[in-house]
CSV table of C-alpha atoms in Angstrom, one decimal:
chain,number,residue,atom,x,y,z
A,1,UNK,CA,14.8,-102.9,-12.2
A,2,UNK,CA,16.9,-105.7,-14.2
A,3,UNK,CA,15.4,-107.4,-17.3
A,4,UNK,CA,15.3,-110.6,-14.9
A,5,UNK,CA,13.4,-108.7,-12.3
A,6,UNK,CA,10.8,-107.6,-14.6
A,7,UNK,CA,10.5,-111.2,-16.1
A,8,UNK,CA,10.0,-112.8,-12.7
A,9,UNK,CA,7.2,-110.2,-12.1
A,10,UNK,CA,5.6,-110.8,-15.5
A,11,UNK,CA,5.6,-114.5,-14.7
A,12,UNK,CA,4.1,-114.5,-11.5
A,13,UNK,CA,1.3,-111.9,-12.8
A,14,UNK,CA,0.6,-114.1,-15.7
A,15,UNK,CA,0.4,-117.1,-13.6
A,16,UNK,CA,-2.1,-115.6,-11.4
A,17,UNK,CA,-4.4,-113.9,-14.1
A,18,UNK,CA,-4.5,-117.2,-16.4
A,19,UNK,CA,-4.0,-119.7,-13.7
A,20,UNK,CA,-1.3,-121.3,-15.2
A,21,UNK,CA,1.7,-123.1,-13.9
A,22,UNK,CA,4.5,-120.5,-13.6
A,23,UNK,CA,6.8,-123.1,-15.0
A,24,UNK,CA,4.8,-122.7,-18.2
A,25,UNK,CA,5.6,-119.0,-18.6
A,26,UNK,CA,8.6,-119.1,-20.6
A,27,UNK,CA,9.8,-116.2,-22.4
A,28,UNK,CA,8.9,-117.7,-25.9
A,29,UNK,CA,5.1,-119.1,-24.4
A,30,UNK,CA,2.3,-117.3,-26.7
A,31,UNK,CA,-0.2,-115.9,-24.4
A,32,UNK,CA,-3.2,-117.5,-26.5
A,33,UNK,CA,-1.8,-120.4,-27.9
A,34,UNK,CA,0.2,-121.6,-25.0
A,35,UNK,CA,-1.0,-120.1,-22.0
A,36,UNK,CA,-4.5,-120.0,-22.8
A,37,UNK,CA,-5.5,-116.2,-22.8
A,38,UNK,CA,-9.2,-115.5,-23.7
A,39,UNK,CA,-9.8,-111.9,-24.9
A,40,UNK,CA,-11.1,-110.6,-21.1
A,41,UNK,CA,-7.4,-112.1,-19.7
A,42,UNK,CA,-5.7,-109.4,-22.1
A,43,UNK,CA,-7.7,-106.7,-20.0
A,44,UNK,CA,-7.0,-108.5,-16.7
A,45,UNK,CA,-2.8,-108.7,-17.8
A,46,UNK,CA,-3.2,-104.5,-18.5
A,47,UNK,CA,-4.9,-104.0,-15.4
A,48,UNK,CA,-2.4,-105.9,-13.2
A,49,UNK,CA,0.9,-104.7,-15.3
A,50,UNK,CA,-0.2,-101.8,-14.1
A,51,UNK,CA,-1.0,-102.3,-10.6
A,52,UNK,CA,2.5,-104.6,-10.4
A,53,UNK,CA,4.8,-102.0,-12.2
A,54,UNK,CA,2.8,-98.6,-11.7
A,55,UNK,CA,2.4,-98.1,-15.2
A,56,UNK,CA,-0.2,-96.4,-17.0
A,57,UNK,CA,-1.4,-98.4,-20.7
A,58,UNK,CA,-3.3,-96.7,-23.0
A,59,UNK,CA,-6.0,-98.7,-24.8
A,60,UNK,CA,-4.2,-100.4,-28.0
A,61,UNK,CA,-0.7,-99.9,-26.3
A,62,UNK,CA,0.0,-103.4,-25.5
A,63,UNK,CA,-2.3,-104.8,-27.6
A,64,UNK,CA,-4.0,-103.7,-30.9
A,65,UNK,CA,-7.4,-102.6,-31.1
A,66,UNK,CA,-9.2,-104.7,-33.8
A,67,UNK,CA,-7.0,-104.2,-36.7
A,68,UNK,CA,-8.2,-107.2,-38.5
A,69,UNK,CA,-11.0,-105.3,-39.2
A,70,UNK,CA,-9.4,-102.4,-41.0
A,71,UNK,CA,-9.5,-103.7,-45.1
A,72,UNK,CA,-6.1,-101.9,-45.8
A,73,UNK,CA,-4.7,-103.9,-43.3
A,74,UNK,CA,-6.2,-107.4,-43.7
A,75,UNK,CA,-7.2,-108.9,-47.5
A,76,UNK,CA,-8.2,-112.4,-47.7
A,77,UNK,CA,-7.6,-113.4,-44.3
A,78,UNK,CA,-4.1,-112.4,-44.4
A,79,UNK,CA,-2.1,-109.3,-42.9
A,80,UNK,CA,-0.8,-107.0,-45.9
A,81,UNK,CA,2.7,-106.0,-45.3
A,82,UNK,CA,1.0,-101.9,-44.9
A,83,UNK,CA,-0.7,-104.0,-42.0
A,84,UNK,CA,2.4,-105.7,-40.7
A,85,UNK,CA,4.3,-102.0,-40.7
A,86,UNK,CA,1.5,-100.7,-39.1
A,87,UNK,CA,1.8,-103.2,-36.2
A,88,UNK,CA,5.2,-102.6,-35.9
A,89,UNK,CA,5.1,-99.2,-35.7
A,90,UNK,CA,2.3,-99.2,-33.1
A,91,UNK,CA,3.7,-102.3,-31.0
A,92,UNK,CA,7.4,-101.9,-31.0
A,93,UNK,CA,7.4,-104.6,-28.3
A,94,UNK,CA,6.3,-107.5,-30.1
A,95,UNK,CA,8.7,-109.4,-32.8
A,96,UNK,CA,7.1,-109.9,-36.3
A,97,UNK,CA,9.2,-111.7,-37.9
A,98,UNK,CA,7.9,-115.1,-37.5
A,99,UNK,CA,4.2,-114.1,-37.9
A,100,UNK,CA,5.2,-112.2,-41.3
A,101,UNK,CA,6.8,-115.8,-42.9
A,102,UNK,CA,2.9,-116.7,-43.0
A,103,UNK,CA,0.6,-113.7,-42.1
A,104,UNK,CA,-2.6,-115.3,-41.5
A,105,UNK,CA,-4.7,-113.1,-39.3
A,106,UNK,CA,-6.1,-116.0,-37.4
A,107,UNK,CA,-2.7,-116.4,-36.2
A,108,UNK,CA,-2.1,-112.8,-35.2
A,109,UNK,CA,-2.8,-113.9,-31.3
A,110,UNK,CA,1.1,-115.4,-31.6
A,111,UNK,CA,2.6,-112.6,-31.7
A,112,UNK,CA,1.8,-111.8,-27.9
A,113,UNK,CA,4.7,-113.5,-26.0
A,114,UNK,CA,5.7,-113.7,-22.8
A,115,UNK,CA,8.8,-111.9,-23.6
A,116,UNK,CA,7.0,-109.2,-25.4
A,117,UNK,CA,5.1,-108.0,-22.5
A,118,UNK,CA,8.8,-108.0,-20.9
A,119,UNK,CA,10.1,-105.9,-23.2
A,120,UNK,CA,6.9,-103.8,-23.2
A,121,UNK,CA,7.2,-103.0,-19.5
A,122,UNK,CA,11.0,-102.7,-20.0
A,123,UNK,CA,10.2,-99.8,-22.6
A,124,UNK,CA,7.3,-98.2,-20.4
A,125,UNK,CA,9.5,-98.0,-17.2
A,126,UNK,CA,12.9,-96.7,-19.4
A,127,UNK,CA,10.2,-94.4,-20.7
A,128,UNK,CA,9.2,-93.5,-16.8
A,129,UNK,CA,13.0,-93.2,-15.7
A,130,UNK,CA,12.4,-95.9,-13.6
B,1,UNK,CA,-32.2,-110.0,-8.8
B,2,UNK,CA,-30.0,-111.4,-6.0
B,3,UNK,CA,-29.8,-108.8,-3.7
B,4,UNK,CA,-32.4,-107.3,-1.9
B,5,UNK,CA,-30.8,-103.4,-1.4
B,6,UNK,CA,-28.1,-101.1,-2.0
B,7,UNK,CA,-27.3,-99.5,1.5
B,8,UNK,CA,-24.2,-97.2,0.3
B,9,UNK,CA,-22.2,-96.4,-2.9
B,10,UNK,CA,-19.5,-94.2,-3.3
B,11,UNK,CA,-19.2,-93.8,-6.4
B,12,UNK,CA,-16.0,-95.5,-8.6
B,13,UNK,CA,-14.7,-96.8,-5.0
B,14,UNK,CA,-17.4,-98.7,-2.8
B,15,UNK,CA,-20.7,-100.5,-2.7
B,16,UNK,CA,-22.2,-102.4,0.1
B,17,UNK,CA,-25.3,-104.2,-0.6
B,18,UNK,CA,-27.5,-107.0,1.4
B,19,UNK,CA,-29.3,-110.3,0.6
B,20,UNK,CA,-31.6,-111.6,2.8
B,21,UNK,CA,-32.1,-115.3,2.8
B,22,UNK,CA,-35.7,-116.6,3.5
B,23,UNK,CA,-37.1,-120.2,3.6
B,24,UNK,CA,-39.9,-118.4,1.3
B,25,UNK,CA,-37.6,-118.7,-1.5
B,26,UNK,CA,-37.5,-121.8,-3.4
B,27,UNK,CA,-34.0,-122.5,-4.2
B,28,UNK,CA,-33.5,-122.9,-0.4
B,29,UNK,CA,-36.1,-126.1,-0.6
B,30,UNK,CA,-34.1,-127.2,-3.5
B,31,UNK,CA,-30.6,-126.9,-2.1
B,32,UNK,CA,-30.1,-129.2,-0.9
B,33,UNK,CA,-33.0,-131.4,-1.7
B,34,UNK,CA,-34.5,-134.0,0.7
B,35,UNK,CA,-33.8,-137.5,0.2
B,36,UNK,CA,-35.2,-140.8,1.7
B,37,UNK,CA,-33.0,-140.5,4.7
B,38,UNK,CA,-32.8,-136.9,5.4
B,39,UNK,CA,-35.3,-133.8,5.4
B,40,UNK,CA,-33.8,-131.0,2.9
B,41,UNK,CA,-30.9,-129.0,4.0
B,42,UNK,CA,-31.4,-125.1,3.4
B,43,UNK,CA,-28.3,-123.3,2.2
B,44,UNK,CA,-27.8,-120.5,0.2
B,45,UNK,CA,-26.0,-121.7,-3.2
B,46,UNK,CA,-22.6,-120.8,-3.6
B,47,UNK,CA,-23.2,-119.7,-7.2
B,48,UNK,CA,-26.3,-117.3,-6.1
B,49,UNK,CA,-23.6,-115.4,-3.9
B,50,UNK,CA,-21.3,-115.1,-6.9
B,51,UNK,CA,-24.5,-114.0,-8.8
B,52,UNK,CA,-25.5,-111.3,-5.9
B,53,UNK,CA,-21.6,-109.8,-5.6
B,54,UNK,CA,-21.7,-109.9,-9.7
B,55,UNK,CA,-24.7,-107.8,-9.7
B,56,UNK,CA,-23.6,-105.5,-6.7
B,57,UNK,CA,-20.2,-104.8,-8.5
B,58,UNK,CA,-22.1,-104.1,-11.8
B,59,UNK,CA,-23.9,-101.5,-10.4
B,60,UNK,CA,-21.0,-100.0,-9.0
B,61,UNK,CA,-19.3,-100.3,-12.2
B,62,UNK,CA,-22.5,-99.3,-14.2
B,63,UNK,CA,-22.7,-96.5,-12.4
B,64,UNK,CA,-19.8,-94.9,-13.1
B,65,UNK,CA,-20.9,-94.4,-16.9
B,66,UNK,CA,-24.6,-93.5,-15.7
B,67,UNK,CA,-25.4,-97.0,-16.7
B,68,UNK,CA,-25.0,-96.4,-20.6
B,69,UNK,CA,-22.3,-98.9,-21.1
B,70,UNK,CA,-23.1,-102.7,-21.6
B,71,UNK,CA,-21.5,-104.3,-18.8
B,72,UNK,CA,-20.8,-107.9,-18.5
B,73,UNK,CA,-19.4,-110.1,-16.2
B,74,UNK,CA,-16.5,-111.2,-18.1
B,75,UNK,CA,-14.2,-113.2,-15.7
B,76,UNK,CA,-14.3,-114.6,-11.9
B,77,UNK,CA,-11.0,-114.0,-10.7
B,78,UNK,CA,-11.5,-115.4,-7.2
B,79,UNK,CA,-14.2,-117.2,-5.2
B,80,UNK,CA,-13.2,-118.3,-1.8
B,81,UNK,CA,-16.3,-119.1,0.3
B,82,UNK,CA,-15.7,-120.6,3.5
B,83,UNK,CA,-18.7,-120.6,5.3
B,84,UNK,CA,-22.2,-121.5,4.3
B,85,UNK,CA,-25.5,-119.2,4.9
B,86,UNK,CA,-28.9,-120.1,5.6
B,87,UNK,CA,-32.1,-118.9,5.8
B,88,UNK,CA,-32.2,-115.9,8.8
B,89,UNK,CA,-28.7,-114.8,7.6
B,90,UNK,CA,-28.2,-111.7,6.0
B,91,UNK,CA,-25.5,-111.8,3.4
B,92,UNK,CA,-23.3,-108.4,3.0
B,93,UNK,CA,-21.3,-107.6,-0.1
B,94,UNK,CA,-18.8,-105.1,0.1
B,95,UNK,CA,-17.3,-104.4,-3.4
B,96,UNK,CA,-14.4,-102.0,-4.1
B,97,UNK,CA,-13.4,-101.1,-7.5
B,98,UNK,CA,-9.7,-102.1,-8.2
B,99,UNK,CA,-9.2,-100.8,-11.0
B,100,UNK,CA,-11.5,-99.1,-13.8
B,101,UNK,CA,-11.3,-97.9,-17.4
B,102,UNK,CA,-13.1,-97.4,-20.8
B,103,UNK,CA,-12.9,-101.5,-21.7
B,104,UNK,CA,-13.7,-102.8,-18.0
B,105,UNK,CA,-13.0,-103.0,-14.5
B,106,UNK,CA,-11.9,-105.4,-11.8
B,107,UNK,CA,-13.4,-105.3,-8.3
B,108,UNK,CA,-12.7,-107.0,-4.9
B,109,UNK,CA,-15.8,-108.4,-3.1
B,110,UNK,CA,-16.2,-109.4,0.7
B,111,UNK,CA,-18.9,-111.3,1.7
B,112,UNK,CA,-20.0,-111.3,5.1
B,113,UNK,CA,-23.2,-112.9,6.8
B,114,UNK,CA,-24.9,-111.2,9.3
B,115,UNK,CA,-27.0,-113.0,11.8
B,116,UNK,CA,-30.4,-111.5,12.0
B,117,UNK,CA,-31.0,-112.2,15.5
B,118,UNK,CA,-27.8,-111.4,17.2
B,119,UNK,CA,-26.2,-108.8,14.6
B,120,UNK,CA,-23.1,-111.0,14.9
B,121,UNK,CA,-20.9,-110.2,11.4
B,122,UNK,CA,-18.6,-112.8,10.2
B,123,UNK,CA,-16.4,-112.7,7.1
B,124,UNK,CA,-17.4,-115.7,5.3
B,125,UNK,CA,-15.2,-115.0,1.8
B,126,UNK,CA,-14.2,-113.3,-1.0
B,127,UNK,CA,-15.4,-113.0,-4.5
B,128,UNK,CA,-13.0,-111.0,-7.2
B,129,UNK,CA,-14.3,-110.2,-10.4
B,130,UNK,CA,-13.5,-108.5,-13.6
B,131,UNK,CA,-16.4,-106.4,-16.0
B,132,UNK,CA,-16.1,-106.0,-19.8
B,133,UNK,CA,-17.6,-103.1,-21.5
B,134,UNK,CA,-19.0,-105.0,-24.4
B,135,UNK,CA,-19.2,-102.4,-26.9
B,136,UNK,CA,-15.3,-101.8,-26.4
B,137,UNK,CA,-14.3,-105.5,-26.3
B,138,UNK,CA,-10.9,-106.3,-27.7
B,139,UNK,CA,-12.4,-108.8,-30.1
B,140,UNK,CA,-13.9,-106.1,-31.7
B,141,UNK,CA,-17.2,-107.7,-31.8
B,142,UNK,CA,-20.8,-105.8,-32.4
B,143,UNK,CA,-23.8,-105.9,-30.1
B,144,UNK,CA,-27.4,-104.9,-30.3
B,145,UNK,CA,-27.5,-101.0,-29.7
B,146,UNK,CA,-30.0,-101.1,-27.1
B,147,UNK,CA,-29.1,-101.9,-23.6
B,148,UNK,CA,-30.2,-105.0,-22.6
B,149,UNK,CA,-27.9,-105.2,-19.4
B,150,UNK,CA,-29.2,-102.8,-17.1
B,151,UNK,CA,-32.8,-103.5,-17.4
B,152,UNK,CA,-35.9,-103.2,-15.3
B,153,UNK,CA,-35.1,-105.2,-12.1
B,154,UNK,CA,-31.7,-103.2,-11.8
B,155,UNK,CA,-33.9,-99.8,-12.0
B,156,UNK,CA,-36.4,-100.8,-9.7
B,157,UNK,CA,-33.5,-101.9,-7.2
B,158,UNK,CA,-31.8,-98.4,-7.7
B,159,UNK,CA,-35.3,-96.3,-6.8
B,160,UNK,CA,-36.1,-98.7,-3.9
B,161,UNK,CA,-32.4,-98.3,-2.7
B,162,UNK,CA,-32.5,-94.0,-3.4
B,163,UNK,CA,-29.8,-94.6,-5.8
B,164,UNK,CA,-29.9,-91.8,-8.3
B,165,UNK,CA,-29.0,-92.4,-12.0
B,166,UNK,CA,-26.0,-89.9,-12.7
B,167,UNK,CA,-25.7,-88.4,-16.1
B,168,UNK,CA,-22.7,-90.5,-18.4
């Protein structure tokens, strides 16, 4: 499956899951800020990606479990360098370069872009040999 | 409760429940209430049909964990009700599990109207839902320890329907 094929399918999945127009689902769109995803939508997206691509996604694999509650990773409302490194290691599909410039924990949702989902699916399919 | 009986349950897969609509229920007098120019129109409110499907789905998903999880309706993915149901009708809800995991589940619901006097069955819509296990929520929020979701009314319904509460 090519990257474009994955992108088209992810686009349709997100439009369906959140009731947004497919045209709004651009690679750089953030799930929470631009597409209006709420916490339950993240679980919905996980379910739909599993079904749509025939993959199994473990809890915390695509979106992190509440890392914000770890004092080592968050201090004074900001994600520490240790926290950023931990997120990057756990979630290789997200691009943290922009977030790292101003790592306010309230903006953590912005790291989840459509492109991050596409990369995640690409990695999963590659690992599966599909 | 907005269902009267569970008539079939296949654990982690499927549940069928029924709701009888009668004129003795208050909401059928209020929905839609009489006006100066016409008498009341007794129709089962669509939101209560959705609630009945949600209670049915909640039981199916809750049953999978022995009703230990605080399971709540988290998202109404689709509601598509094409016809009305009126007193004398029985609504039959068939819920199937689409996906189920530790954090929650998604279900598909078929809504049928059964005419009590003729036995005629007609599909009147679909209600697809998502449920979330509160203690496993992605926001990391904490909730009270006791299970306030599956209370006495649910347990009475399970007992009357002959559904045993499985071990978690």
